[in-house]
Short mmCIF file of C-alpha atoms in Angstrom, two decimals:
data_model
loop_
_atom_site.label_atom_id
_atom_site.label_comp_id
_atom_site.label_asym_id
_atom_site.label_seq_id
_atom_site.Cartn_x
_atom_site.Cartn_y
_atom_site.Cartn_z
CA HIS A 15 0.00 0.00 0.00
CA ASN A 16 2.83 2.43 0.79
CA GLU A 17 4.46 1.63 -2.56
CA LEU A 18 1.26 2.59 -4.43
CA GLU A 19 1.03 5.87 -2.53
CA LYS A 20 4.69 6.59 -3.25
CA ASN A 21 4.12 5.99 -6.99
CA ARG A 22 1.00 8.17 -6.98
CA ARG A 23 2.87 11.06 -5.34
CA ALA A 24 5.79 10.67 -7.75
CA HIS A 25 3.36 10.78 -10.66
CA LEU A 26 1.68 13.94 -9.27
CA ARG A 27 5.10 15.56 -8.77
CA LEU A 28 6.04 14.74 -12.36
CA CYS A 29 2.76 16.20 -13.63
CA LEU A 30 3.27 19.38 -11.62
CA GLU A 31 6.80 19.74 -13.03
CA ARG A 32 5.42 19.44 -16.56
CA LEU A 33 2.72 21.96 -15.73
CA LYS A 34 5.36 24.34 -14.38
CA GLU A 35 7.15 24.17 -17.75
CA LEU A 36 3.95 24.92 -19.68
CA ILE A 37 2.66 27.96 -17.81
CA PRO A 38 4.40 31.34 -17.59
CA LEU A 39 5.60 32.03 -14.07
CA GLU A 40 6.46 35.56 -12.91
CA SER A 41 9.23 34.63 -10.52
CA GLU A 42 11.87 32.05 -11.18
CA SER A 43 11.44 30.75 -7.66
CA THR A 44 12.08 27.03 -7.47
CA ARG A 45 9.33 26.58 -4.89
CA HIS A 46 5.71 26.88 -6.05
CA THR A 47 2.75 25.53 -4.16
CA THR A 48 0.45 23.05 -5.86
CA LEU A 49 -2.52 25.37 -5.39
CA GLY A 50 -0.56 28.32 -6.79
CA LEU A 51 0.47 26.31 -9.86
CA LEU A 52 -3.08 25.11 -10.46
CA ASN A 53 -4.50 28.63 -10.12
CA LYS A 54 -1.89 30.03 -12.52
CA ALA A 55 -2.60 27.21 -14.96
CA LYS A 56 -6.33 27.97 -14.76
CA ALA A 57 -5.72 31.68 -15.43
CA HIS A 58 -3.37 30.82 -18.30
CA ILE A 59 -5.97 28.50 -19.86
CA LYS A 60 -8.63 31.24 -19.64
CA LYS A 61 -6.22 33.70 -21.28
CA LEU A 62 -5.50 31.22 -24.10
CA GLU A 63 -9.22 30.58 -24.61
CA GLU A 64 -9.86 34.33 -24.84
CA LEU A 65 -7.04 34.73 -27.38
CA ASP A 66 -8.49 31.83 -29.37
CA ARG A 67 -11.96 33.39 -29.30
CA LYS A 68 -10.59 36.74 -30.47
CA SER A 69 -8.58 35.06 -33.22
CA LEU A 70 -11.64 33.18 -34.50
CA TYR A 71 -13.63 36.41 -34.43
CA GLN A 72 -10.89 38.19 -36.40
CA ILE A 73 -10.74 35.35 -38.95
CA ASP A 74 -14.51 35.58 -39.42
CA HIS A 75 -14.29 39.36 -39.80
CA LEU A 76 -11.48 39.08 -42.37
CA LYS A 77 -13.42 36.45 -44.35
CA ARG A 78 -16.47 38.75 -44.54
CA GLU A 79 -14.26 41.67 -45.54
CA HIS A 80 -12.57 39.52 -48.20
CA ARG A 81 -15.95 38.47 -49.66
CA PHE A 82 -17.16 42.06 -49.71
CA LEU A 83 -13.97 43.37 -51.34
CA LYS A 84 -13.93 40.53 -53.87
CA ARG A 85 -17.51 41.32 -54.94
CA ARG A 86 -16.64 45.02 -55.04
CA LEU A 87 -13.63 44.31 -57.28
CA GLU A 88 -15.78 42.19 -59.60
CA GLN A 89 -18.33 44.98 -59.68
CA LEU A 90 -15.67 47.55 -60.60
CA GLU A 91 -14.20 45.28 -63.26
CA ASP A 92 -17.66 44.73 -64.80
CA SER A 93 -18.63 48.43 -64.84
CA PRO A 94 -18.82 50.10 -68.28
CA GLU A 95 -15.86 52.16 -69.51
CA ASN A 96 -17.81 55.44 -69.44
CA GLU A 97 -18.73 55.12 -65.76
CA ARG A 98 -16.15 55.42 -63.00
CA ILE A 99 -16.87 54.23 -59.50
CA ARG A 100 -14.63 55.61 -56.80
CA THR A 101 -14.84 54.82 -53.11
CA ASP A 102 -13.01 55.83 -50.01
CA SER A 103 -13.24 54.68 -46.40
CA VAL A 104 -15.83 57.28 -45.38
CA ASP A 105 -18.32 57.37 -48.23
CA SER A 106 -19.12 55.84 -51.59
CA THR A 107 -19.92 58.05 -54.55
CA VAL A 108 -20.88 56.98 -58.06
CA PHE A 109 -19.62 59.29 -60.80
CA SER A 110 -20.44 59.14 -64.48
CA ASP A 111 -18.94 61.09 -67.38
CA ARG A 112 -21.95 63.41 -67.45
CA SER A 113 -21.61 67.03 -66.33
CA ASP A 114 -22.29 68.15 -62.76
CA SER A 115 -25.49 69.92 -63.82
CA GLU A 116 -26.94 66.59 -65.00
CA ARG A 117 -26.05 64.78 -61.78
CA GLU A 118 -27.96 64.90 -58.52
CA GLU A 119 -26.14 63.82 -55.35
CA ILE A 120 -27.97 62.46 -52.32
CA GLU A 121 -26.27 61.76 -48.99
CA VAL A 122 -27.74 58.90 -46.98
CA ASP A 123 -26.96 58.05 -43.36
CA VAL A 124 -26.32 54.30 -43.61
CA GLU A 125 -26.47 53.58 -39.87
CA SER A 126 -30.00 54.93 -39.40
CA THR A 127 -31.44 53.77 -42.73
CA GLU A 128 -33.21 50.44 -43.03
CA PHE A 129 -33.67 48.98 -46.50
CA SER A 130 -36.51 46.72 -47.45
CA HIS A 131 -35.76 44.11 -50.11
CA GLY A 132 -37.55 46.25 -52.72
CA ASP A 133 -35.39 49.27 -51.90
CA VAL A 134 -32.22 47.26 -52.17
CA ASP A 135 -33.22 45.94 -55.59
CA ASN A 136 -33.38 49.53 -56.86
CA ILE A 137 -29.76 50.22 -55.98
CA SER A 138 -27.79 49.15 -59.01
CA THR A 139 -24.32 49.38 -57.47
CA ALA A 140 -24.77 46.88 -54.63
CA SER A 141 -26.29 43.46 -54.14
CA ILE A 142 -28.11 42.41 -50.97
CA SER A 143 -25.22 40.20 -49.88
CA ASP A 144 -22.75 43.07 -50.47
CA LEU A 145 -24.81 45.32 -48.23
CA ASP A 146 -25.05 42.59 -45.61
CA ASP A 147 -21.29 42.00 -45.65
CA HIS A 148 -20.52 45.72 -45.70
CA SER A 149 -22.89 46.52 -42.84
CA SER A 150 -21.53 43.61 -40.84
CA LEU A 151 -18.03 44.93 -41.47
CA GLN A 152 -19.07 48.33 -40.15
CA SER A 153 -20.70 46.86 -37.04
CA VAL A 154 -17.79 44.53 -36.28
CA GLY A 155 -15.60 47.34 -34.99
CA SER A 156 -18.03 48.21 -32.21
CA ASP A 157 -15.58 47.52 -29.39
CA GLU A 158 -12.92 49.62 -31.10
CA GLY A 159 -14.98 52.80 -30.80
CA TYR A 160 -17.87 54.45 -32.61
CA SER A 161 -17.51 54.78 -36.34
CA SER A 162 -19.86 56.72 -38.55
CA SER A 163 -20.29 56.31 -42.26
CA SER A 164 -22.45 57.62 -45.03
CA VAL A 165 -23.09 56.66 -48.62
CA LYS A 166 -23.52 59.21 -51.39
CA LEU A 167 -25.63 58.04 -54.30
CA SER A 168 -25.49 60.01 -57.53
CA SER A 169 -28.22 59.72 -60.07
CA SER A 170 -28.47 61.25 -63.50
CA ILE A 171 -31.52 63.38 -64.26
#
C-alpha cells in the first residue's frame, strides 16, 4: 500500500513539473505551491481561450471583408468604360462622365437607414449580400470605438 502511494505522489510531482514548464511564471522561484500552480494554470488557460476566441472572431471578420472586397472588385471590373466608381473609407460616390449639372447627389446616413428588399433591388451598385457583408463589417468594430459612415448616391436626371 505504501508503494502505491509513493508511486502516486511521484506521478503527481512529475505532472506538476510538466505543468510548471507549460505555464508562464512571474518569478523564477524554485518553490511553487500546488494550489498556486493550479490557479496560474487555470488563469493561463482562460487567457489562451480568450485569445483563441478573439482570433476566431478576427478570422470571421477578415473572411467577410474579403468576400465584400472581392464582390466590389468584380463589380468595378464589370462596370462600363464610361462610368467610373470611386470609393473611399468614409463614403461611396458613383460618378459618371456626365456634367455636374446633369447629376444629382444624395447623402444617406447608412447607420440609421433600413432597407426593405424592394429598396435594395433599386440600388444598381450593390447586391443584398454586399450590403449585408458591408454593414456587418461596419458593425464589427463596435468595441474599437464608434464609427460613422455615409453613402452618397449620384443619379443622373
